[in-house]
Short mmCIF file of C-alpha atoms and ligand atoms in Angstrom, two decimals:
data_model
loop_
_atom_site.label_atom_id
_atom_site.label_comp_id
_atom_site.label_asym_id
_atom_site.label_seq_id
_atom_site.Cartn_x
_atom_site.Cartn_y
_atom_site.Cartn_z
CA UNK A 27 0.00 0.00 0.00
CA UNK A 28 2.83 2.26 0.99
CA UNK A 29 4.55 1.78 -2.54
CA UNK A 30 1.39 1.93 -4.52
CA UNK A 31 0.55 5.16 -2.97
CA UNK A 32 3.41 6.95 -2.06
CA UNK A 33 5.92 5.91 -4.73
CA UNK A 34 8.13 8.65 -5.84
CA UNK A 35 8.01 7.01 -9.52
CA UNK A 36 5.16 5.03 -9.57
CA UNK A 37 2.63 6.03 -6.90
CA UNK A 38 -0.55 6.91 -6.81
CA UNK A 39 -0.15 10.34 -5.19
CA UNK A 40 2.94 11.02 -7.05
CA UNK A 41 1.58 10.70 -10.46
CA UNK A 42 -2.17 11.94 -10.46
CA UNK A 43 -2.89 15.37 -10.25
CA UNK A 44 -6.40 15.28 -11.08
CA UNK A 45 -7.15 12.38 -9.18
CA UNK A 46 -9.50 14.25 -6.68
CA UNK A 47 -13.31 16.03 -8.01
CA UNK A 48 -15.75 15.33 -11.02
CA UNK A 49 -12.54 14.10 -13.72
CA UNK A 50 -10.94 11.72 -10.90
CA UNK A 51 -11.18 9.03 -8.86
CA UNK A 52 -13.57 10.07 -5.92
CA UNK A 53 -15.37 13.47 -4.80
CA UNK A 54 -13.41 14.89 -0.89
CA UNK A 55 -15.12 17.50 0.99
CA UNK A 56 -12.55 20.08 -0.36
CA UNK A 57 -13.50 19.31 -4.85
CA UNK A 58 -17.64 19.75 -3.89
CA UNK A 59 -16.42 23.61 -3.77
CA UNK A 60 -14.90 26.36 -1.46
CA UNK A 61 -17.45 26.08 1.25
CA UNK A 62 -15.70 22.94 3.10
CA UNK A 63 -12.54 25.38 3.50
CA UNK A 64 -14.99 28.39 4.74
CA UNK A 65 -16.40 26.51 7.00
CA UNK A 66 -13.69 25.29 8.63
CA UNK A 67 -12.02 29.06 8.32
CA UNK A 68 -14.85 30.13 11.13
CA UNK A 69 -14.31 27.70 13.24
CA UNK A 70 -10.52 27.80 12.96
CA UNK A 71 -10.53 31.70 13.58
CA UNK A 72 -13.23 30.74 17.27
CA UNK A 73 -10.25 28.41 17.89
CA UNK A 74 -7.05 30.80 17.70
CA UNK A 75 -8.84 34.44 18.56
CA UNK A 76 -7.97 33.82 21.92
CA UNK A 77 -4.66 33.20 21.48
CA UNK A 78 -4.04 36.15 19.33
CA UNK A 79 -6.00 38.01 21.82
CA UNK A 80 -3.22 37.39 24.49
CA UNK A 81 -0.15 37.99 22.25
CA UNK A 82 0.60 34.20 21.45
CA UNK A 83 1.99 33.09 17.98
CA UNK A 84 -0.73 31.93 15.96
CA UNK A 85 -0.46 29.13 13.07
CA UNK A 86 -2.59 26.71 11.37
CA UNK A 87 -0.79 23.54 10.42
CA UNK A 88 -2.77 21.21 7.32
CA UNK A 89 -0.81 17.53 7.01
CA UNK A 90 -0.99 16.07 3.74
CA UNK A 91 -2.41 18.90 1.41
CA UNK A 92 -2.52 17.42 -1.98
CA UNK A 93 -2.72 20.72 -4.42
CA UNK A 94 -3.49 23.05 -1.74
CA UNK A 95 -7.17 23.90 -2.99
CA UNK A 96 -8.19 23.65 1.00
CA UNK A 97 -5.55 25.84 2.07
CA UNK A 98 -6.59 28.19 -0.36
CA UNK A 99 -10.15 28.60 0.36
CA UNK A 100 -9.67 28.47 3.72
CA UNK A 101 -6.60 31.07 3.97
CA UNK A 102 -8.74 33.19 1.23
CA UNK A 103 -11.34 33.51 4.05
CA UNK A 104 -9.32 34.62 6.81
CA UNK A 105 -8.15 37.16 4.46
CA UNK A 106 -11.41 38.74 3.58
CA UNK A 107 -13.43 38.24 6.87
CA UNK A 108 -11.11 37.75 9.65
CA UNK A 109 -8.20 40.57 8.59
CA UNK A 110 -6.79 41.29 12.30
CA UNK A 111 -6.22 37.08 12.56
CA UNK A 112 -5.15 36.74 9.28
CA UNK A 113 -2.36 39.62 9.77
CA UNK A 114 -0.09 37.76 11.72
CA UNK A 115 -1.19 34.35 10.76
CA UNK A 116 1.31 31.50 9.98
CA UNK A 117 0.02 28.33 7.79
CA UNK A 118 2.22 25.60 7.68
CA UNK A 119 1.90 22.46 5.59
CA UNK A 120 3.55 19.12 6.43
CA UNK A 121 3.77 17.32 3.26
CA UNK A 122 6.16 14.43 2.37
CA UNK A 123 5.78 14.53 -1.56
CA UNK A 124 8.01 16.89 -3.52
CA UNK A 125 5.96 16.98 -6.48
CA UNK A 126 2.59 17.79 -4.38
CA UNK A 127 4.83 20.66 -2.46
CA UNK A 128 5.19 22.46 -6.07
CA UNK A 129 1.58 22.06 -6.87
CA UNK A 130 0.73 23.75 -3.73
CA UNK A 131 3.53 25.98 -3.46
CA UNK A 132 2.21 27.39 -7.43
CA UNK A 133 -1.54 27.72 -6.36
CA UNK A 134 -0.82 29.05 -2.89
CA UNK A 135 1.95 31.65 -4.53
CA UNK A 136 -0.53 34.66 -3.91
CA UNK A 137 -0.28 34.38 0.10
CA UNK A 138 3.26 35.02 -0.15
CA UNK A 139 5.48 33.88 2.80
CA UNK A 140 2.36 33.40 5.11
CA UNK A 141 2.58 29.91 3.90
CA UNK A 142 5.34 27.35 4.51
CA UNK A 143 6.24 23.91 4.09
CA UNK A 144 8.74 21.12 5.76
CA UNK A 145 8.06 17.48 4.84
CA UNK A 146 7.56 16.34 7.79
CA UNK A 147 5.76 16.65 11.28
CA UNK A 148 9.20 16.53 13.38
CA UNK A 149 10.68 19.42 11.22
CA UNK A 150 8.01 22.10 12.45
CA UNK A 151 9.37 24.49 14.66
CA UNK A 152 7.34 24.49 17.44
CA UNK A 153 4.73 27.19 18.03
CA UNK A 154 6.89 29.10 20.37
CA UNK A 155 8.51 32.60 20.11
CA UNK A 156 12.33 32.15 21.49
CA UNK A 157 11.52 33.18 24.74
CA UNK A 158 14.23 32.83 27.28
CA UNK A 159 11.72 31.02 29.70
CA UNK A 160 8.56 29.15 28.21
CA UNK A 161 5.87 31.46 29.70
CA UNK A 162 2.33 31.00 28.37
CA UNK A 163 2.26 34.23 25.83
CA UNK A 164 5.48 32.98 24.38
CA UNK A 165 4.16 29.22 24.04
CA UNK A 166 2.40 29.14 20.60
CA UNK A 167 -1.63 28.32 19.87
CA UNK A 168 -2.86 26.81 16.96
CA UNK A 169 -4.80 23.90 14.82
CA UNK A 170 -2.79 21.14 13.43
CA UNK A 171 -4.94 19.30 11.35
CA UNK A 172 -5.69 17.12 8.26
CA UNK A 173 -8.25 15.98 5.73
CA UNK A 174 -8.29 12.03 4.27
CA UNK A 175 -4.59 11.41 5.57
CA UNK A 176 -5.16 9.04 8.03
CA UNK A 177 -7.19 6.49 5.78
CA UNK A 178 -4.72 6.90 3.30
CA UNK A 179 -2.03 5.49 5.12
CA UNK A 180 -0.63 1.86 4.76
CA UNK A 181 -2.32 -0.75 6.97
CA UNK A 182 -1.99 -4.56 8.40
CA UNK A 183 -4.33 -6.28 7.00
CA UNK A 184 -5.50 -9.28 9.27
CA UNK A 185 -8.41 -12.22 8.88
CA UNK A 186 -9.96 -14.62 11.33
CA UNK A 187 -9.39 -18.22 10.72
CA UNK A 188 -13.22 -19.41 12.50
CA UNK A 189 -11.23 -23.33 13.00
CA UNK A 190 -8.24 -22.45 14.74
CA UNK A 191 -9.80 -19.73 16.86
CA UNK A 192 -6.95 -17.82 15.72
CA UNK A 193 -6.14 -14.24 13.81
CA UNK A 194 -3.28 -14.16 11.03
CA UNK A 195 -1.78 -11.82 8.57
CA UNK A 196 -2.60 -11.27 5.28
CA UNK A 197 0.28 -10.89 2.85
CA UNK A 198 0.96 -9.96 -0.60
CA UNK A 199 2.46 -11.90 -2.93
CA UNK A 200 3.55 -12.52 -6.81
CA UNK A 201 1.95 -15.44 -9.11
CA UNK A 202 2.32 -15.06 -13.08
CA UNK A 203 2.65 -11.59 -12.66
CA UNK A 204 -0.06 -10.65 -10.51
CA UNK A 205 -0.62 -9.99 -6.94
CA UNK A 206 -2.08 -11.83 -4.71
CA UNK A 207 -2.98 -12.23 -1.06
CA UNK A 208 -1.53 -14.94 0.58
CA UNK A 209 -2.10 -16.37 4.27
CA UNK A 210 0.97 -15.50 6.34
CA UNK A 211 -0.56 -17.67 9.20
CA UNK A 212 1.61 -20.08 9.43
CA UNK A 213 5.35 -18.18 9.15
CA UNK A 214 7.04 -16.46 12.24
CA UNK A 215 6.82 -12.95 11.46
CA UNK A 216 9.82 -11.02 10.24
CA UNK A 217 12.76 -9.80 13.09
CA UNK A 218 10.89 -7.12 15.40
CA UNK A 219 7.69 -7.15 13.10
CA UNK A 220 4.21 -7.52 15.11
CA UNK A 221 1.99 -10.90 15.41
CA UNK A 222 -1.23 -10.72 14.16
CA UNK A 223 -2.58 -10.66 18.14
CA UNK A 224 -0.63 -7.64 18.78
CA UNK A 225 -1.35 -5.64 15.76
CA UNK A 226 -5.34 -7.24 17.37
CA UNK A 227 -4.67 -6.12 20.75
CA UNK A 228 -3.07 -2.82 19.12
CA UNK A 229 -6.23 -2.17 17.56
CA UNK A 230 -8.61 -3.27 19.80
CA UNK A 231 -7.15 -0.92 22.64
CA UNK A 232 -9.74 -1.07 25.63
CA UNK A 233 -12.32 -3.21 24.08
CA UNK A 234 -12.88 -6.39 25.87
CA UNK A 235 -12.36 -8.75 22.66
CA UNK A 236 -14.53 -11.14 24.94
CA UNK A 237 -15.00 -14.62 23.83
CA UNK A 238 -18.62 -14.08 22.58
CA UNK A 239 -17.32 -11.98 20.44
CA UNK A 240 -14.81 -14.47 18.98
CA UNK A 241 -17.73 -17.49 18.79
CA UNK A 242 -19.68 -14.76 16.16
CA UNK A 243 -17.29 -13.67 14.01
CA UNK A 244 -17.32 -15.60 10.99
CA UNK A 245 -14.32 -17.56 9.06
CA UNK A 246 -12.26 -14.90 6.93
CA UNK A 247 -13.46 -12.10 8.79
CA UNK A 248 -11.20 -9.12 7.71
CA UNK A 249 -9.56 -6.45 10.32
CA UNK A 250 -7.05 -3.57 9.02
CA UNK A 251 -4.78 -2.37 11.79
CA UNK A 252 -2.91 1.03 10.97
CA UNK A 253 -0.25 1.16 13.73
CA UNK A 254 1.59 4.26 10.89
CA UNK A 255 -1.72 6.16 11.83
CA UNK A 256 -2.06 6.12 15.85
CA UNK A 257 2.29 6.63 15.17
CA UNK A 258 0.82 10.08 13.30
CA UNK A 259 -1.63 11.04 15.88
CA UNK A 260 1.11 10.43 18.85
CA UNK A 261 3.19 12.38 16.93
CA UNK A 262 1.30 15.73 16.02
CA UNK A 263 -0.18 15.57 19.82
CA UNK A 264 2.76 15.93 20.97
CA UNK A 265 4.20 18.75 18.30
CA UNK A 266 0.96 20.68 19.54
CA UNK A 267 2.34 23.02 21.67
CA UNK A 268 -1.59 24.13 22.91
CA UNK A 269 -4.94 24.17 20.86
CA UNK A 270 -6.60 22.00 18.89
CA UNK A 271 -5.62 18.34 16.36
CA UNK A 272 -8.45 17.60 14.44
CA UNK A 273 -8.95 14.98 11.15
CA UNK A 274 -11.76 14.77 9.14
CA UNK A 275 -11.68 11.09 7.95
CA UNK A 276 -13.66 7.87 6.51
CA UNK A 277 -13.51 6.17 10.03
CA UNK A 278 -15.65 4.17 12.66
CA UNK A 279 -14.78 3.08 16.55
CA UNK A 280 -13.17 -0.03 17.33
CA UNK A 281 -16.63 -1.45 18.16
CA UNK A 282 -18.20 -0.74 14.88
CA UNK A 283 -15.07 -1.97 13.21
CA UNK A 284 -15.01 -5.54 14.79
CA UNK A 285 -18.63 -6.26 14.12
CA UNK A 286 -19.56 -9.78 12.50
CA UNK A 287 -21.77 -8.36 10.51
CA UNK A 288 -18.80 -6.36 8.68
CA UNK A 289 -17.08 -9.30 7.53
CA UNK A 290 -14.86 -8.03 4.61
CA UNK A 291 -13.15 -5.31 6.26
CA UNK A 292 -13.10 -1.73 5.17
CA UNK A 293 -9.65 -1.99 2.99
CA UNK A 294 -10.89 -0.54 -0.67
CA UNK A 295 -9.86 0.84 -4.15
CA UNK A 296 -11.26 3.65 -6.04
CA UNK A 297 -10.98 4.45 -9.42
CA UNK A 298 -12.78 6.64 -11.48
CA UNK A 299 -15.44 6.77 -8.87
CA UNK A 300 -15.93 3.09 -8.76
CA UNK A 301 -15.03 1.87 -5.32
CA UNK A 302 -14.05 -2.01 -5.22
CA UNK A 303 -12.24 -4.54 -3.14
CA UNK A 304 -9.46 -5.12 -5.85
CA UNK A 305 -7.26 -3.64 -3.81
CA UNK A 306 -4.13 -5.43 -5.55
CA UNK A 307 -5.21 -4.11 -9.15
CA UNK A 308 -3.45 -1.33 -11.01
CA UNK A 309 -1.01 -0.67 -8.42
CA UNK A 310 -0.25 2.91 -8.67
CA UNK A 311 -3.50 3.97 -11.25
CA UNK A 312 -5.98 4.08 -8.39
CA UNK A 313 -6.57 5.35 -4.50
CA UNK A 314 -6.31 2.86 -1.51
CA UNK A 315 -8.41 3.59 1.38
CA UNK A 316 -9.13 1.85 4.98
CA UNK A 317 -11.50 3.22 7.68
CA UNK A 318 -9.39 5.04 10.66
CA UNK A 319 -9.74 3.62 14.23
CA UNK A 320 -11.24 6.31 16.12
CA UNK A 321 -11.02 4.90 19.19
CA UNK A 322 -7.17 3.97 18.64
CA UNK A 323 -6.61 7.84 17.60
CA UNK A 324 -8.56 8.79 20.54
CA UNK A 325 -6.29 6.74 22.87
CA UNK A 326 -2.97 7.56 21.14
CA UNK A 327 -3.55 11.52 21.76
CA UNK A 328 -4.92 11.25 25.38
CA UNK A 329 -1.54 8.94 26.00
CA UNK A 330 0.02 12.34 24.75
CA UNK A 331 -1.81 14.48 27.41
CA UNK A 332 -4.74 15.74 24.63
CA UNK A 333 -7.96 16.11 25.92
CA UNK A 334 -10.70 14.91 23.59
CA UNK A 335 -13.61 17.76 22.72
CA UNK A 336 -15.64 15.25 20.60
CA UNK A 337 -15.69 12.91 18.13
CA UNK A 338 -18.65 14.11 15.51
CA UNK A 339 -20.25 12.89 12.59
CA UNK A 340 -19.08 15.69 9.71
CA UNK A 341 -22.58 16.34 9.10
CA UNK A 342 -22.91 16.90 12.98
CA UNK A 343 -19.53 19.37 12.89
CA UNK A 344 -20.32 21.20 9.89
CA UNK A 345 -23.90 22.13 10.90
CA UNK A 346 -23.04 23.39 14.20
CA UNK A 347 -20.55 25.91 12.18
CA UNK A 348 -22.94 26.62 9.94
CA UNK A 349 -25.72 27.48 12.49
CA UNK A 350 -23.41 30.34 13.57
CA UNK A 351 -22.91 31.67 10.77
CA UNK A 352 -26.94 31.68 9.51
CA UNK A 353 -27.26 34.23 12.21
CA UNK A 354 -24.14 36.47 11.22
CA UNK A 355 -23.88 36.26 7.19
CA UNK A 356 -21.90 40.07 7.40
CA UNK A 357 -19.07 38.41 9.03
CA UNK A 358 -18.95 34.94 7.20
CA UNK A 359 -20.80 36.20 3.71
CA UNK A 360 -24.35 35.38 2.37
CA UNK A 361 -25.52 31.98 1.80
CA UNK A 362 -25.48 31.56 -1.69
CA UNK A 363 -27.80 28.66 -3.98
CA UNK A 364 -24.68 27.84 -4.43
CA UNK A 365 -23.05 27.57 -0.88
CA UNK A 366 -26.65 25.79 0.16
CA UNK A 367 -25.96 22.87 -2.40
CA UNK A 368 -22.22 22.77 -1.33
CA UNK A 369 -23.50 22.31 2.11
CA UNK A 370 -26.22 19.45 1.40
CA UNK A 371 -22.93 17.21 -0.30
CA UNK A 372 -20.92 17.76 2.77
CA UNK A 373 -23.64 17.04 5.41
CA UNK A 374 -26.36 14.62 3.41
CA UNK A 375 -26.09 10.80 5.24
CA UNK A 376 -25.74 9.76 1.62
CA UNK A 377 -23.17 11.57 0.50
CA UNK A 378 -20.32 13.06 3.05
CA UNK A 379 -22.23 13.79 6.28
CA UNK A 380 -22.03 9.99 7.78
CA UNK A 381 -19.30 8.24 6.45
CA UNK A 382 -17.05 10.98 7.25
CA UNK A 383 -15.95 11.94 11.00
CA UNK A 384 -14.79 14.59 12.87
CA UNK A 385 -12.45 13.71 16.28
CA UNK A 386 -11.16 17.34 17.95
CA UNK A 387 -8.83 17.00 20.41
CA UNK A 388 -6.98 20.00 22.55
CA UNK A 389 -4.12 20.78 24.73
CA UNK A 390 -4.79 23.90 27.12
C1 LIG B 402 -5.83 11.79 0.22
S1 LIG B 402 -4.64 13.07 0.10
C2 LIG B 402 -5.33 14.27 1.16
C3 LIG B 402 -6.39 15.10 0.53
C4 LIG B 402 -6.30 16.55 0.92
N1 LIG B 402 -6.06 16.74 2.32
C5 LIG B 402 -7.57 17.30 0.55
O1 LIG B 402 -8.24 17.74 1.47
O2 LIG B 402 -7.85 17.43 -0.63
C6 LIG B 402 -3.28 12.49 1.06
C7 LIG B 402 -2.17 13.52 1.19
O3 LIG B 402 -1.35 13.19 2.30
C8 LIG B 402 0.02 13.28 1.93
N2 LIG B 402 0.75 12.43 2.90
C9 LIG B 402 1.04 11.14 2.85
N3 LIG B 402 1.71 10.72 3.96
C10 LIG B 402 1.82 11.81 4.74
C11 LIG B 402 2.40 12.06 6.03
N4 LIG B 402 3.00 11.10 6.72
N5 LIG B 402 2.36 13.32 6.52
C12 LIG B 402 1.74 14.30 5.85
N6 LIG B 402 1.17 14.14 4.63
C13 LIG B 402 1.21 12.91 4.08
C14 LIG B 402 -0.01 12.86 0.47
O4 LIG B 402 1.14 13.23 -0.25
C15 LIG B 402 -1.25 13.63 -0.01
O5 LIG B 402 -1.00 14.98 -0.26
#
């Protein structure tokens, strides 16, 4: 998954720029229009006004930005509605793919210096002014956050063998020139790599995988475990130096994830807007997606000291923006015909609202 993505020859991200909207492979919150990036420009600006009300440094931080369309709308907001913010505002983007760095860095060209990138979360600076002692106006406040990285990132991919009472790996292997899964139950794994019980007990942190549970689940039941992705989360909790991590993602709790009744998994490709299960197709010509662990994320920033504010359907985040703004169009702008249908796509069960989640978590 990691190759067929992330590639710097071959991969998916590295090679299609139109991949995203009507042309590509699958609609995101950000191709339905601007609205997605407005939105979330009000709520960011709620989040940091304080801060910038005592003196701190402000900055916004976006991981994983594709062609910076969302940065755009969203710093293009600030600009217009939310000047005094905007001013001394910092965006940075963390983003590991050269060629995705110049597509942002040419659309995002008219903000200037205001924007900048490293390509990767341990290289930001942290939000802090060089104060000789690390009082709270010269600690930093700000949002780190991301859209679709976390389900884009490479998982385990593990099945339930109903006979043996046992879990085991899935690998991935070559016949006659094709890929193909192959059972990796019955090899020691590699030198330092996981078993399939702990990447299990990795991803079932806190829920009692009780025996009953066990007896229901059906042979070949399928389980992706994304230790790279609760690695992320740890890792940007603890670069936020006070504020707020969110991620807008496909994703469910652990509970909903180990469910009988969701046998195959949630591992899937899409291509041209057909989603299927050949994950192992095309490697490189389409998008690989599994559903995030909320409940592992959830975990992985309290173990960094976050607090967690929610964990909210989009439809359910988005609407409680909105609301705010319905009563105060003069300092968001008027609801257009077209910011009303932009806002049924994001929110409608059918279409973003459901399968797409919201988890907010803060320090301070
Ligand atoms: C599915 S796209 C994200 C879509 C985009 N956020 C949007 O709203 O349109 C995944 C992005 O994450 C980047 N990426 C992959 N691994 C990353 C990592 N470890 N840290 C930050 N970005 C990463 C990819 O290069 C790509 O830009």
């Amino acid at each position: 998954m990691e190759l067929a993505l992330y590639c710097p020859d071959c991969g998916y991200y590295d090679r299609e720029k139109d991949s995203l909207g009507r042309r590509g492979d699958y609609y995101t919150s950000v191709s339905v229009g601007s609205l997605f990036g407005e939105l979330l420009g009000w709520q960011f600006a709620e989040w940091l006004e304080p801060g910038r009300a005592a003196g701190r440094k402000i900055r916004i931080v976006e991981a994983g930005a594709h062609d910076g369309k969302l940065a755009g709308d969203l710093l293009a907001w600030l600009r217009q509605y939310r000047p005094a913010l905007f001013e001394p505002l910092q965006y940075w983007i963390v983003e590991p793919s050269r060629r995705r760095r110049d597509w942002q860095r040419q659309n995002l060209a008219p903000f200037g210096d205001q924007v900048r990138w490293v390509a990767k979360l341990d290289e930001l600076a942290p939000a802090a002014s060089a104060a000789p002692r690390p009082q709270d106006s010269a600690r930093g406040w700000e949002v780190i956050f991301s859209n679709e990285l976390l389900d884009a990132l490479p998982v385990h991919r593990l099945g339930w063998d109903a006979q043996k009472r046992a879990w085991f790996e899935w690998g991935v292997a070559l016949e006659a020139e094709r890929f193909v899964w192959t059972r990796m139950a019955d090899k020691a794994p590699a030198p330092g790599a996981p078993t399939a019980e702990e990447l299990l007990a990795f991803s079932c942190l806190g829920l009692p995988l009780d025996n009953d549970l066990r007896e229901r689940l059906p042979d070949g039941f399928s389980l992706e475990v994304c230790p790279d992705a609760a690695a992320w989360w740890r890792a940007a909790a603890n670069a936020l130096a006070g504020g707020k991590l969110v991620t807008f993602d496909y994703g469910l709790t652990a509970d909903e994830l180990i469910r009988p009744e969701r046998p195959a998994g949630t591992l899937r490709a899409y291509h041209r807007h057909q989603a299927s299960h050949e994950v192992l197709a095309q490697p490189g010509e389409q998008d690989i997606t599994a559903h995030v662990n909320f409940t592992a994320m959830q975990k992985a920033g309290e173990s960094a000291g976050l607090q967690t504010e929610g964990l909210l359907t989009q439809a359910q985040f988005l609407t409680r923006i909105a609301a705010q703004t319905w009563a105060a169009e003069n300092r968001f702008g008027a609801w257009t015909a077209a910011r009303i249908r932009q806002f049924h796509t994001l929110t409608h069960p059918e279409y973003l609202g459901r399968s797409f989640r919201v988890l907010v978590q803060s320090r301070g």
